[in-house]
Amino acid sequence: MAAPTFMHCLLAICLLSCAAHAQLSADFYADCCPSLESIVRTEMIKAISRERRIAAKLLRVFFHDCFVQGCDGSVLLDAPGEKTAIPNNNSLLGYEVIDTIKASVEAACPGVVSCADILALTARDGTFLLGGPSWSVPLGRRDSRGGNQSLANDNLPAPDSNLTVLIELFGRQGLSPAEMTTLSGAHTIGFSQCLNFRDRIYNDANISPSFAALRRQTCPRVGGNTTLAPIDVQTPGAFDTDYYQNLLTRRGLFRSDQALFNGGSQDALVRQYSFNPALFRRDFAAAMIKMGNICPLTGDDGEIRANCHVANS
């Protein structure tokens, strides 16, 4: 048998070091991949300089990953799987950035860092680079070997979900109604296709007439399904609290947005966030950490995928 190479020995030391943590921690890769966060941040700066919307895309991918069997990178697996679930098919985008970051990480720390952890870091960095808060990301997730398409269809909120449904779906993940309202603030940097809000802008009563008219200009009753519009009409490229201010004036793009301020239990929190950015930033960081802790695979569970698109052979 051939003698182990230096790289093999280094990899063995790294894996033992990481495995010793046994649970998520901010310093999980301190010994085995100390350059991880700087690699991810550098690649995210490049990606956002090419396309500012990539931050919103990857934040949404992370959300959709965590809501289906936990934050395990299952959404990154190629079809058949979660990518082709109704809420994700031809809708989730940005996978190529994860691939680029994974390649850079593998070059520095081969076989050590999971795709799930890379995704968690991109969500944080994208938020921060667009002016949002930062937070210490607990790390140490491992990748699942498979996804769950039916669970993706059942667990992910739809653009027309009402408040009762939203509270129930977030509650399944251990997230409170307040945390649901906080995490919905991620829509401050999102865009959506016409087909997701057409019915609202033509048929709903709880919508600003001028806002509905604006959106109808690029979203006709028939056709134009993939035409994009910003969810936050004021500052779609900045992570701020304008999303909540829009809800106060009935300019929520989705029914699920306006449901947060429509005479229900979340009205008071929406008002608070609309005039208290510091409170929103603090709560958003805390809610993202909590969401990132949904059922992670750790220890010997799962694997460290070599390719984020496929399970290891």
PDB file of C-alpha atoms in Angstrom:
ATOM      1  CA  MET A   1       0.000   0.000   0.000  1.00  0.00           C
ATOM      2  CA  ALA A   2       1.310   3.458  -0.905  1.00  0.00           C
ATOM      3  CA  ALA A   3       2.510   5.690   1.897  1.00  0.00           C
ATOM      4  CA  PRO A   4       0.106   8.503   2.810  1.00  0.00           C
ATOM      5  CA  THR A   5       0.892  11.856   1.264  1.00  0.00           C
ATOM      6  CA  PHE A   6       1.179  15.091   3.212  1.00  0.00           C
ATOM      7  CA  MET A   7      -2.264  16.123   1.942  1.00  0.00           C
ATOM      8  CA  HIS A   8      -3.799  12.861   3.167  1.00  0.00           C
ATOM      9  CA  CYS A   9      -2.293  13.396   6.601  1.00  0.00           C
ATOM     10  CA  LEU A  10      -3.458  17.011   6.714  1.00  0.00           C
ATOM     11  CA  LEU A  11      -6.994  15.971   5.731  1.00  0.00           C
ATOM     12  CA  ALA A  12      -7.100  13.310   8.447  1.00  0.00           C
ATOM     13  CA  ILE A  13      -6.008  15.848  11.069  1.00  0.00           C
ATOM     14  CA  CYS A  14      -8.631  18.344   9.866  1.00  0.00           C
ATOM     15  CA  LEU A  15     -11.461  15.816   9.949  1.00  0.00           C
ATOM     16  CA  LEU A  16     -10.551  14.700  13.467  1.00  0.00           C
ATOM     17  CA  SER A  17     -10.362  18.305  14.620  1.00  0.00           C
ATOM     18  CA  CYS A  18     -13.752  19.168  13.162  1.00  0.00           C
ATOM     19  CA  ALA A  19     -15.411  15.963  14.392  1.00  0.00           C
ATOM     20  CA  ALA A  20     -14.288  16.735  17.939  1.00  0.00           C
ATOM     21  CA  HIS A  21     -16.706  19.671  18.129  1.00  0.00           C
ATOM     22  CA  ALA A  22     -19.804  17.410  17.759  1.00  0.00           C
ATOM     23  CA  GLN A  23     -22.188  20.362  17.508  1.00  0.00           C
ATOM     24  CA  LEU A  24     -22.513  23.695  15.756  1.00  0.00           C
ATOM     25  CA  SER A  25     -20.058  26.358  16.866  1.00  0.00           C
ATOM     26  CA  ALA A  26     -18.664  29.541  15.382  1.00  0.00           C
ATOM     27  CA  ASP A  27     -15.091  28.232  15.616  1.00  0.00           C
ATOM     28  CA  PHE A  28     -15.811  24.790  14.154  1.00  0.00           C
ATOM     29  CA  TYR A  29     -13.282  25.247  11.333  1.00  0.00           C
ATOM     30  CA  ALA A  30     -10.736  27.267  13.310  1.00  0.00           C
ATOM     31  CA  ASP A  31      -8.131  24.532  13.089  1.00  0.00           C
ATOM     32  CA  CYS A  32      -9.058  22.645   9.919  1.00  0.00           C
ATOM     33  CA  CYS A  33     -10.069  25.518   7.612  1.00  0.00           C
ATOM     34  CA  PRO A  34      -9.222  28.884   9.188  1.00  0.00           C
ATOM     35  CA  SER A  35      -9.535  30.706   5.860  1.00  0.00           C
ATOM     36  CA  LEU A  36     -13.125  29.549   5.251  1.00  0.00           C
ATOM     37  CA  GLU A  37     -14.971  32.738   6.105  1.00  0.00           C
ATOM     38  CA  SER A  38     -12.539  34.983   4.248  1.00  0.00           C
ATOM     39  CA  ILE A  39     -12.856  32.774   1.150  1.00  0.00           C
ATOM     40  CA  VAL A  40     -16.657  32.942   1.263  1.00  0.00           C
ATOM     41  CA  ARG A  41     -16.665  36.705   1.865  1.00  0.00           C
ATOM     42  CA  THR A  42     -14.249  37.333  -1.012  1.00  0.00           C
ATOM     43  CA  GLU A  43     -16.310  35.250  -3.430  1.00  0.00           C
ATOM     44  CA  MET A  44     -19.555  36.885  -2.302  1.00  0.00           C
ATOM     45  CA  ILE A  45     -18.078  40.345  -2.904  1.00  0.00           C
ATOM     46  CA  LYS A  46     -17.204  39.257  -6.444  1.00  0.00           C
ATOM     47  CA  ALA A  47     -20.645  37.738  -7.015  1.00  0.00           C
ATOM     48  CA  ILE A  48     -22.518  40.801  -5.764  1.00  0.00           C
ATOM     49  CA  SER A  49     -20.340  43.104  -7.846  1.00  0.00           C
ATOM     50  CA  ARG A  50     -21.513  41.140 -10.892  1.00  0.00           C
ATOM     51  CA  GLU A  51     -25.161  40.902  -9.837  1.00  0.00           C
ATOM     52  CA  ARG A  52     -26.520  42.645  -6.748  1.00  0.00           C
ATOM     53  CA  ARG A  53     -29.593  40.392  -6.712  1.00  0.00           C
ATOM     54  CA  ILE A  54     -27.476  37.343  -5.899  1.00  0.00           C
ATOM     55  CA  ALA A  55     -27.684  38.164  -2.181  1.00  0.00           C
ATOM     56  CA  ALA A  56     -31.465  37.793  -2.200  1.00  0.00           C
ATOM     57  CA  LYS A  57     -31.258  34.642  -4.304  1.00  0.00           C
ATOM     58  CA  LEU A  58     -28.903  32.875  -1.911  1.00  0.00           C
ATOM     59  CA  LEU A  59     -30.767  34.054   1.176  1.00  0.00           C
ATOM     60  CA  ARG A  60     -33.881  32.446  -0.302  1.00  0.00           C
ATOM     61  CA  VAL A  61     -32.001  29.213  -1.104  1.00  0.00           C
ATOM     62  CA  PHE A  62     -30.879  29.000   2.540  1.00  0.00           C
ATOM     63  CA  PHE A  63     -34.425  29.564   3.783  1.00  0.00           C
ATOM     64  CA  HIS A  64     -35.804  26.898   1.458  1.00  0.00           C
ATOM     65  CA  ASP A  65     -33.073  24.495   2.545  1.00  0.00           C
ATOM     66  CA  CYS A  66     -33.697  24.886   6.272  1.00  0.00           C
ATOM     67  CA  PHE A  67     -37.479  24.462   5.991  1.00  0.00           C
ATOM     68  CA  VAL A  68     -37.130  21.006   4.420  1.00  0.00           C
ATOM     69  CA  GLN A  69     -35.589  18.374   6.728  1.00  0.00           C
ATOM     70  CA  GLY A  70     -33.338  21.008   8.293  1.00  0.00           C
ATOM     71  CA  CYS A  71     -30.313  23.007   7.159  1.00  0.00           C
ATOM     72  CA  ASP A  72     -28.542  20.134   5.425  1.00  0.00           C
ATOM     73  CA  GLY A  73     -27.810  21.328   1.896  1.00  0.00           C
ATOM     74  CA  SER A  74     -30.507  19.038   0.489  1.00  0.00           C
ATOM     75  CA  VAL A  75     -31.916  21.813  -1.707  1.00  0.00           C
ATOM     76  CA  LEU A  76     -28.632  21.895  -3.627  1.00  0.00           C
ATOM     77  CA  LEU A  77     -28.962  18.307  -4.844  1.00  0.00           C
ATOM     78  CA  ASP A  78     -29.887  17.872  -8.479  1.00  0.00           C
ATOM     79  CA  ALA A  79     -33.275  16.535  -9.559  1.00  0.00           C
ATOM     80  CA  PRO A  80     -35.153  14.495  -8.800  1.00  0.00           C
ATOM     81  CA  GLY A  81     -35.363  16.280  -5.503  1.00  0.00           C
ATOM     82  CA  GLU A  82     -36.233  19.569  -3.867  1.00  0.00           C
ATOM     83  CA  LYS A  83     -35.060  21.677  -6.814  1.00  0.00           C
ATOM     84  CA  THR A  84     -38.080  20.508  -8.791  1.00  0.00           C
ATOM     85  CA  ALA A  85     -40.625  20.992  -6.004  1.00  0.00           C
ATOM     86  CA  ILE A  86     -43.375  23.469  -6.881  1.00  0.00           C
ATOM     87  CA  PRO A  87     -41.977  26.371  -4.756  1.00  0.00           C
ATOM     88  CA  ASN A  88     -38.451  25.854  -6.154  1.00  0.00           C
ATOM     89  CA  ASN A  89     -38.685  24.734  -9.763  1.00  0.00           C
ATOM     90  CA  ASN A  90     -37.278  27.413 -12.094  1.00  0.00           C
ATOM     91  CA  SER A  91     -37.491  29.764  -9.133  1.00  0.00           C
ATOM     92  CA  LEU A  92     -34.548  29.132  -6.820  1.00  0.00           C
ATOM     93  CA  LEU A  93     -31.395  30.609  -8.345  1.00  0.00           C
ATOM     94  CA  GLY A  94     -27.764  31.212  -7.504  1.00  0.00           C
ATOM     95  CA  TYR A  95     -26.495  27.641  -7.367  1.00  0.00           C
ATOM     96  CA  GLU A  96     -23.531  28.526  -9.574  1.00  0.00           C
ATOM     97  CA  VAL A  97     -22.198  30.877  -6.883  1.00  0.00           C
ATOM     98  CA  ILE A  98     -22.284  28.079  -4.330  1.00  0.00           C
ATOM     99  CA  ASP A  99     -20.361  25.915  -6.818  1.00  0.00           C
ATOM    100  CA  THR A 100     -17.693  28.596  -7.263  1.00  0.00           C
ATOM    101  CA  ILE A 101     -17.299  29.073  -3.519  1.00  0.00           C
ATOM    102  CA  LYS A 102     -17.194  25.319  -2.921  1.00  0.00           C
ATOM    103  CA  ALA A 103     -14.385  24.979  -5.488  1.00  0.00           C
ATOM    104  CA  SER A 104     -12.374  27.723  -3.773  1.00  0.00           C
ATOM    105  CA  VAL A 105     -12.927  26.176  -0.358  1.00  0.00           C
ATOM    106  CA  GLU A 106     -11.978  22.710  -1.609  1.00  0.00           C
ATOM    107  CA  ALA A 107      -8.732  24.100  -3.023  1.00  0.00           C
ATOM    108  CA  ALA A 108      -7.824  25.448   0.418  1.00  0.00           C
ATOM    109  CA  CYS A 109      -9.360  22.775   2.666  1.00  0.00           C
ATOM    110  CA  PRO A 110     -10.217  19.621   0.698  1.00  0.00           C
ATOM    111  CA  GLY A 111     -12.970  17.383   2.013  1.00  0.00           C
ATOM    112  CA  VAL A 112     -13.614  19.366   5.173  1.00  0.00           C
ATOM    113  CA  VAL A 113     -16.356  21.989   4.677  1.00  0.00           C
ATOM    114  CA  SER A 114     -19.969  21.048   3.941  1.00  0.00           C
ATOM    115  CA  CYS A 115     -22.123  22.629   1.277  1.00  0.00           C
ATOM    116  CA  ALA A 116     -24.684  23.306   4.023  1.00  0.00           C
ATOM    117  CA  ASP A 117     -22.204  25.468   5.939  1.00  0.00           C
ATOM    118  CA  ILE A 118     -21.150  27.315   2.801  1.00  0.00           C
ATOM    119  CA  LEU A 119     -24.805  28.125   2.119  1.00  0.00           C
ATOM    120  CA  ALA A 120     -25.274  29.432   5.675  1.00  0.00           C
ATOM    121  CA  LEU A 121     -22.268  31.725   5.286  1.00  0.00           C
ATOM    122  CA  THR A 122     -23.433  33.085   1.926  1.00  0.00           C
ATOM    123  CA  ALA A 123     -26.791  34.017   3.468  1.00  0.00           C
ATOM    124  CA  ARG A 124     -25.033  36.001   6.196  1.00  0.00           C
ATOM    125  CA  ASP A 125     -22.522  37.658   3.891  1.00  0.00           C
ATOM    126  CA  GLY A 126     -25.075  38.585   1.247  1.00  0.00           C
ATOM    127  CA  THR A 127     -27.203  40.260   3.913  1.00  0.00           C
ATOM    128  CA  PHE A 128     -24.249  42.170   5.320  1.00  0.00           C
ATOM    129  CA  LEU A 129     -22.853  43.279   1.970  1.00  0.00           C
ATOM    130  CA  LEU A 130     -26.191  44.902   1.087  1.00  0.00           C
ATOM    131  CA  GLY A 131     -26.192  46.910   4.300  1.00  0.00           C
ATOM    132  CA  GLY A 132     -27.843  44.456   6.664  1.00  0.00           C
ATOM    133  CA  PRO A 133     -26.635  43.068   9.975  1.00  0.00           C
ATOM    134  CA  SER A 134     -23.892  40.523  10.432  1.00  0.00           C
ATOM    135  CA  TRP A 135     -23.784  37.652  12.904  1.00  0.00           C
ATOM    136  CA  SER A 136     -21.537  34.849  14.027  1.00  0.00           C
ATOM    137  CA  VAL A 137     -22.665  31.798  12.046  1.00  0.00           C
ATOM    138  CA  PRO A 138     -22.662  28.528  14.021  1.00  0.00           C
ATOM    139  CA  LEU A 139     -20.920  25.960  11.828  1.00  0.00           C
ATOM    140  CA  GLY A 140     -20.415  22.225  11.683  1.00  0.00           C
ATOM    141  CA  ARG A 141     -23.388  21.125   9.589  1.00  0.00           C
ATOM    142  CA  ARG A 142     -22.961  18.073   7.410  1.00  0.00           C
ATOM    143  CA  ASP A 143     -24.655  17.449   4.081  1.00  0.00           C
ATOM    144  CA  SER A 144     -27.609  15.134   3.605  1.00  0.00           C
ATOM    145  CA  ARG A 145     -27.424  12.305   1.091  1.00  0.00           C
ATOM    146  CA  GLY A 146     -30.909  12.995  -0.248  1.00  0.00           C
ATOM    147  CA  GLY A 147     -33.734  15.509  -0.399  1.00  0.00           C
ATOM    148  CA  ASN A 148     -37.477  15.420   0.074  1.00  0.00           C
ATOM    149  CA  GLN A 149     -39.578  16.899  -2.720  1.00  0.00           C
ATOM    150  CA  SER A 150     -42.944  16.246  -1.071  1.00  0.00           C
ATOM    151  CA  LEU A 151     -41.820  17.954   2.134  1.00  0.00           C
ATOM    152  CA  ALA A 152     -40.706  20.962   0.095  1.00  0.00           C
ATOM    153  CA  ASN A 153     -44.176  21.151  -1.441  1.00  0.00           C
ATOM    154  CA  ASP A 154     -45.789  20.947   2.006  1.00  0.00           C
ATOM    155  CA  ASN A 155     -43.528  23.102   4.192  1.00  0.00           C
ATOM    156  CA  LEU A 156     -42.684  26.188   2.148  1.00  0.00           C
ATOM    157  CA  PRO A 157     -45.037  29.194   2.296  1.00  0.00           C
ATOM    158  CA  ALA A 158     -46.665  30.362  -0.921  1.00  0.00           C
ATOM    159  CA  PRO A 159     -46.945  34.012  -2.030  1.00  0.00           C
ATOM    160  CA  ASP A 160     -50.682  33.909  -1.320  1.00  0.00           C
ATOM    161  CA  SER A 161     -50.438  32.314   2.149  1.00  0.00           C
ATOM    162  CA  ASN A 162     -52.557  34.015   4.798  1.00  0.00           C
ATOM    163  CA  LEU A 163     -51.387  34.802   8.323  1.00  0.00           C
ATOM    164  CA  THR A 164     -52.793  31.613   9.833  1.00  0.00           C
ATOM    165  CA  VAL A 165     -50.957  29.462   7.299  1.00  0.00           C
ATOM    166  CA  LEU A 166     -47.726  31.417   7.722  1.00  0.00           C
ATOM    167  CA  ILE A 167     -47.782  31.033  11.492  1.00  0.00           C
ATOM    168  CA  GLU A 168     -48.469  27.310  11.157  1.00  0.00           C
ATOM    169  CA  LEU A 169     -45.675  26.687   8.619  1.00  0.00           C
ATOM    170  CA  PHE A 170     -43.080  28.622  10.592  1.00  0.00           C
ATOM    171  CA  GLY A 171     -44.295  26.966  13.771  1.00  0.00           C
ATOM    172  CA  ARG A 172     -43.477  23.553  12.279  1.00  0.00           C
ATOM    173  CA  GLN A 173     -39.847  24.674  12.290  1.00  0.00           C
ATOM    174  CA  GLY A 174     -39.928  25.921  15.866  1.00  0.00           C
ATOM    175  CA  LEU A 175     -40.111  29.564  14.796  1.00  0.00           C
ATOM    176  CA  SER A 176     -42.507  31.948  16.535  1.00  0.00           C
ATOM    177  CA  PRO A 177     -44.938  34.321  14.805  1.00  0.00           C
ATOM    178  CA  ALA A 178     -42.625  37.202  15.703  1.00  0.00           C
ATOM    179  CA  GLU A 179     -39.645  35.396  14.154  1.00  0.00           C
ATOM    180  CA  MET A 180     -41.746  34.754  11.071  1.00  0.00           C
ATOM    181  CA  THR A 181     -42.400  38.484  10.743  1.00  0.00           C
ATOM    182  CA  THR A 182     -38.714  39.215  11.317  1.00  0.00           C
ATOM    183  CA  LEU A 183     -37.476  36.726   8.727  1.00  0.00           C
ATOM    184  CA  SER A 184     -40.016  38.011   6.209  1.00  0.00           C
ATOM    185  CA  GLY A 185     -37.987  41.224   6.261  1.00  0.00           C
ATOM    186  CA  ALA A 186     -35.535  39.446   3.954  1.00  0.00           C
ATOM    187  CA  HIS A 187     -37.972  40.454   1.210  1.00  0.00           C
ATOM    188  CA  THR A 188     -36.477  43.918   1.418  1.00  0.00           C
ATOM    189  CA  ILE A 189     -33.880  42.760  -1.150  1.00  0.00           C
ATOM    190  CA  GLY A 190     -35.974  40.312  -3.168  1.00  0.00           C
ATOM    191  CA  PHE A 191     -37.555  40.310  -6.601  1.00  0.00           C
ATOM    192  CA  SER A 192     -40.449  38.218  -7.840  1.00  0.00           C
ATOM    193  CA  GLN A 193     -42.015  37.091 -11.077  1.00  0.00           C
ATOM    194  CA  CYS A 194     -45.337  38.538 -12.196  1.00  0.00           C
ATOM    195  CA  LEU A 195     -47.138  35.198 -11.899  1.00  0.00           C
ATOM    196  CA  ASN A 196     -46.604  35.260  -8.118  1.00  0.00           C
ATOM    197  CA  PHE A 197     -48.415  38.556  -7.501  1.00  0.00           C
ATOM    198  CA  ARG A 198     -50.719  39.030 -10.515  1.00  0.00           C
ATOM    199  CA  ASP A 199     -53.889  37.991  -8.688  1.00  0.00           C
ATOM    200  CA  ARG A 200     -53.167  40.411  -5.844  1.00  0.00           C
ATOM    201  CA  ILE A 201     -52.597  43.501  -7.983  1.00  0.00           C
ATOM    202  CA  TYR A 202     -55.776  42.902  -9.998  1.00  0.00           C
ATOM    203  CA  ASN A 203     -58.179  41.522  -7.401  1.00  0.00           C
ATOM    204  CA  ASP A 204     -57.252  42.468  -3.823  1.00  0.00           C
ATOM    205  CA  ALA A 205     -58.878  45.294  -1.871  1.00  0.00           C
ATOM    206  CA  ASN A 206     -56.121  45.755   0.755  1.00  0.00           C
ATOM    207  CA  ILE A 207     -53.647  47.233  -1.710  1.00  0.00           C
ATOM    208  CA  SER A 208     -52.693  50.806  -2.522  1.00  0.00           C
ATOM    209  CA  PRO A 209     -54.387  51.734  -5.827  1.00  0.00           C
ATOM    210  CA  SER A 210     -51.296  53.613  -7.022  1.00  0.00           C
ATOM    211  CA  PHE A 211     -49.053  50.677  -6.155  1.00  0.00           C
ATOM    212  CA  ALA A 212     -51.342  48.235  -7.939  1.00  0.00           C
ATOM    213  CA  ALA A 213     -51.351  50.494 -10.983  1.00  0.00           C
ATOM    214  CA  LEU A 214     -47.549  50.681 -10.953  1.00  0.00           C
ATOM    215  CA  ARG A 215     -47.169  46.917 -10.873  1.00  0.00           C
ATOM    216  CA  ARG A 216     -49.798  46.427 -13.589  1.00  0.00           C
ATOM    217  CA  GLN A 217     -47.588  48.395 -15.981  1.00  0.00           C
ATOM    218  CA  THR A 218     -45.205  45.442 -16.233  1.00  0.00           C
ATOM    219  CA  CYS A 219     -47.483  42.607 -15.128  1.00  0.00           C
ATOM    220  CA  PRO A 220     -50.451  42.319 -17.508  1.00  0.00           C
ATOM    221  CA  ARG A 221     -53.512  40.191 -16.851  1.00  0.00           C
ATOM    222  CA  VAL A 222     -52.290  37.739 -19.476  1.00  0.00           C
ATOM    223  CA  GLY A 223     -48.664  36.963 -20.298  1.00  0.00           C
ATOM    224  CA  GLY A 224     -45.456  38.333 -18.851  1.00  0.00           C
ATOM    225  CA  ASN A 225     -45.324  35.618 -16.198  1.00  0.00           C
ATOM    226  CA  THR A 226     -41.568  35.878 -15.699  1.00  0.00           C
ATOM    227  CA  THR A 227     -41.342  39.679 -15.675  1.00  0.00           C
ATOM    228  CA  LEU A 228     -39.625  40.741 -12.461  1.00  0.00           C
ATOM    229  CA  ALA A 229     -40.622  43.370  -9.917  1.00  0.00           C
ATOM    230  CA  PRO A 230     -38.935  44.337  -6.639  1.00  0.00           C
ATOM    231  CA  ILE A 231     -40.706  43.166  -3.508  1.00  0.00           C
ATOM    232  CA  ASP A 232     -39.553  46.381  -1.813  1.00  0.00           C
ATOM    233  CA  VAL A 233     -40.490  49.062  -4.306  1.00  0.00           C
ATOM    234  CA  GLN A 234     -38.448  51.778  -2.595  1.00  0.00           C
ATOM    235  CA  THR A 235     -34.925  50.388  -2.085  1.00  0.00           C
ATOM    236  CA  PRO A 236     -34.728  46.889  -3.589  1.00  0.00           C
ATOM    237  CA  GLY A 237     -30.923  46.849  -3.516  1.00  0.00           C
ATOM    238  CA  ALA A 238     -30.515  47.753   0.155  1.00  0.00           C
ATOM    239  CA  PHE A 239     -31.177  45.675   3.241  1.00  0.00           C
ATOM    240  CA  ASP A 240     -33.291  48.089   5.292  1.00  0.00           C
ATOM    241  CA  THR A 241     -36.728  48.486   6.872  1.00  0.00           C
ATOM    242  CA  ASP A 242     -38.541  49.970   3.875  1.00  0.00           C
ATOM    243  CA  TYR A 243     -40.248  46.590   3.417  1.00  0.00           C
ATOM    244  CA  TYR A 244     -42.177  47.192   6.641  1.00  0.00           C
ATOM    245  CA  GLN A 245     -42.928  50.810   5.768  1.00  0.00           C
ATOM    246  CA  ASN A 246     -44.451  49.551   2.529  1.00  0.00           C
ATOM    247  CA  LEU A 247     -46.779  47.252   4.452  1.00  0.00           C
ATOM    248  CA  LEU A 248     -48.101  50.203   6.460  1.00  0.00           C
ATOM    249  CA  THR A 249     -49.214  51.832   3.202  1.00  0.00           C
ATOM    250  CA  ARG A 250     -50.629  48.587   1.734  1.00  0.00           C
ATOM    251  CA  ARG A 251     -47.780  48.155  -0.727  1.00  0.00           C
ATOM    252  CA  GLY A 252     -46.931  44.566   0.097  1.00  0.00           C
ATOM    253  CA  LEU A 253     -46.248  42.790  -3.180  1.00  0.00           C
ATOM    254  CA  PHE A 254     -47.450  39.365  -2.034  1.00  0.00           C
ATOM    255  CA  ARG A 255     -50.579  38.519  -0.112  1.00  0.00           C
ATOM    256  CA  SER A 256     -48.234  36.787   2.330  1.00  0.00           C
ATOM    257  CA  ASP A 257     -46.410  40.103   2.817  1.00  0.00           C
ATOM    258  CA  GLN A 258     -49.505  42.209   3.398  1.00  0.00           C
ATOM    259  CA  ALA A 259     -50.877  39.505   5.708  1.00  0.00           C
ATOM    260  CA  LEU A 260     -48.314  40.675   8.275  1.00  0.00           C
ATOM    261  CA  PHE A 261     -50.100  44.028   8.459  1.00  0.00           C
ATOM    262  CA  ASN A 262     -53.769  43.510   7.888  1.00  0.00           C
ATOM    263  CA  GLY A 263     -55.450  43.860  11.259  1.00  0.00           C
ATOM    264  CA  GLY A 264     -53.815  40.764  12.750  1.00  0.00           C
ATOM    265  CA  SER A 265     -51.398  39.748  15.466  1.00  0.00           C
ATOM    266  CA  GLN A 266     -48.257  41.039  13.735  1.00  0.00           C
ATOM    267  CA  ASP A 267     -49.390  44.606  13.093  1.00  0.00           C
ATOM    268  CA  ALA A 268     -47.628  46.032  16.145  1.00  0.00           C
ATOM    269  CA  LEU A 269     -44.288  44.421  15.313  1.00  0.00           C
ATOM    270  CA  VAL A 270     -44.465  45.618  11.707  1.00  0.00           C
ATOM    271  CA  ARG A 271     -44.999  49.170  13.018  1.00  0.00           C
ATOM    272  CA  GLN A 272     -42.050  48.805  15.391  1.00  0.00           C
ATOM    273  CA  TYR A 273     -39.697  47.620  12.681  1.00  0.00           C
ATOM    274  CA  SER A 274     -40.822  50.355  10.290  1.00  0.00           C
ATOM    275  CA  PHE A 275     -39.378  53.071  12.550  1.00  0.00           C
ATOM    276  CA  ASN A 276     -36.739  51.125  14.518  1.00  0.00           C
ATOM    277  CA  PRO A 277     -34.076  49.726  12.169  1.00  0.00           C
ATOM    278  CA  ALA A 278     -31.784  48.798  15.062  1.00  0.00           C
ATOM    279  CA  LEU A 279     -34.462  46.543  16.553  1.00  0.00           C
ATOM    280  CA  PHE A 280     -35.059  44.856  13.219  1.00  0.00           C
ATOM    281  CA  ARG A 281     -31.349  44.289  12.612  1.00  0.00           C
ATOM    282  CA  ARG A 282     -30.887  42.753  16.040  1.00  0.00           C
ATOM    283  CA  ASP A 283     -33.931  40.520  15.741  1.00  0.00           C
ATOM    284  CA  PHE A 284     -33.095  39.469  12.180  1.00  0.00           C
ATOM    285  CA  ALA A 285     -29.610  38.308  13.137  1.00  0.00           C
ATOM    286  CA  ALA A 286     -31.003  36.307  16.065  1.00  0.00           C
ATOM    287  CA  ALA A 287     -33.757  34.762  13.932  1.00  0.00           C
ATOM    288  CA  MET A 288     -31.272  33.769  11.223  1.00  0.00           C
ATOM    289  CA  ILE A 289     -29.102  32.000  13.789  1.00  0.00           C
ATOM    290  CA  LYS A 290     -32.139  30.169  15.125  1.00  0.00           C
ATOM    291  CA  MET A 291     -33.311  29.180  11.651  1.00  0.00           C
ATOM    292  CA  GLY A 292     -29.809  27.962  10.827  1.00  0.00           C
ATOM    293  CA  ASN A 293     -30.014  25.620  13.805  1.00  0.00           C
ATOM    294  CA  ILE A 294     -33.042  23.714  12.458  1.00  0.00           C
ATOM    295  CA  CYS A 295     -32.185  19.992  12.548  1.00  0.00           C
ATOM    296  CA  PRO A 296     -28.575  20.146  11.351  1.00  0.00           C
ATOM    297  CA  LEU A 297     -26.728  16.929  10.620  1.00  0.00           C
ATOM    298  CA  THR A 298     -23.625  16.717  12.810  1.00  0.00           C
ATOM    299  CA  GLY A 299     -21.044  14.219  13.969  1.00  0.00           C
ATOM    300  CA  ASP A 300     -21.179  11.070  11.861  1.00  0.00           C
ATOM    301  CA  ASP A 301     -24.547  11.859  10.267  1.00  0.00           C
ATOM    302  CA  GLY A 302     -24.653  12.766   6.599  1.00  0.00           C
ATOM    303  CA  GLU A 303     -21.454  13.500   4.726  1.00  0.00           C
ATOM    304  CA  ILE A 304     -19.196  16.245   3.387  1.00  0.00           C
ATOM    305  CA  ARG A 305     -20.162  16.373  -0.279  1.00  0.00           C
ATOM    306  CA  ALA A 306     -17.364  16.763  -2.795  1.00  0.00           C
ATOM    307  CA  ASN A 307     -19.882  18.198  -5.252  1.00  0.00           C
ATOM    308  CA  CYS A 308     -22.832  20.140  -3.859  1.00  0.00           C
ATOM    309  CA  HIS A 309     -25.097  18.827  -6.643  1.00  0.00           C
ATOM    310  CA  VAL A 310     -24.711  15.101  -5.922  1.00  0.00           C
ATOM    311  CA  ALA A 311     -24.227  12.793  -2.989  1.00  0.00           C
ATOM    312  CA  ASN A 312     -20.829  11.154  -2.708  1.00  0.00           C
ATOM    313  CA  SER A 313     -20.614   7.802  -4.477  1.00  0.00           C
TER     314      SER A 313
END
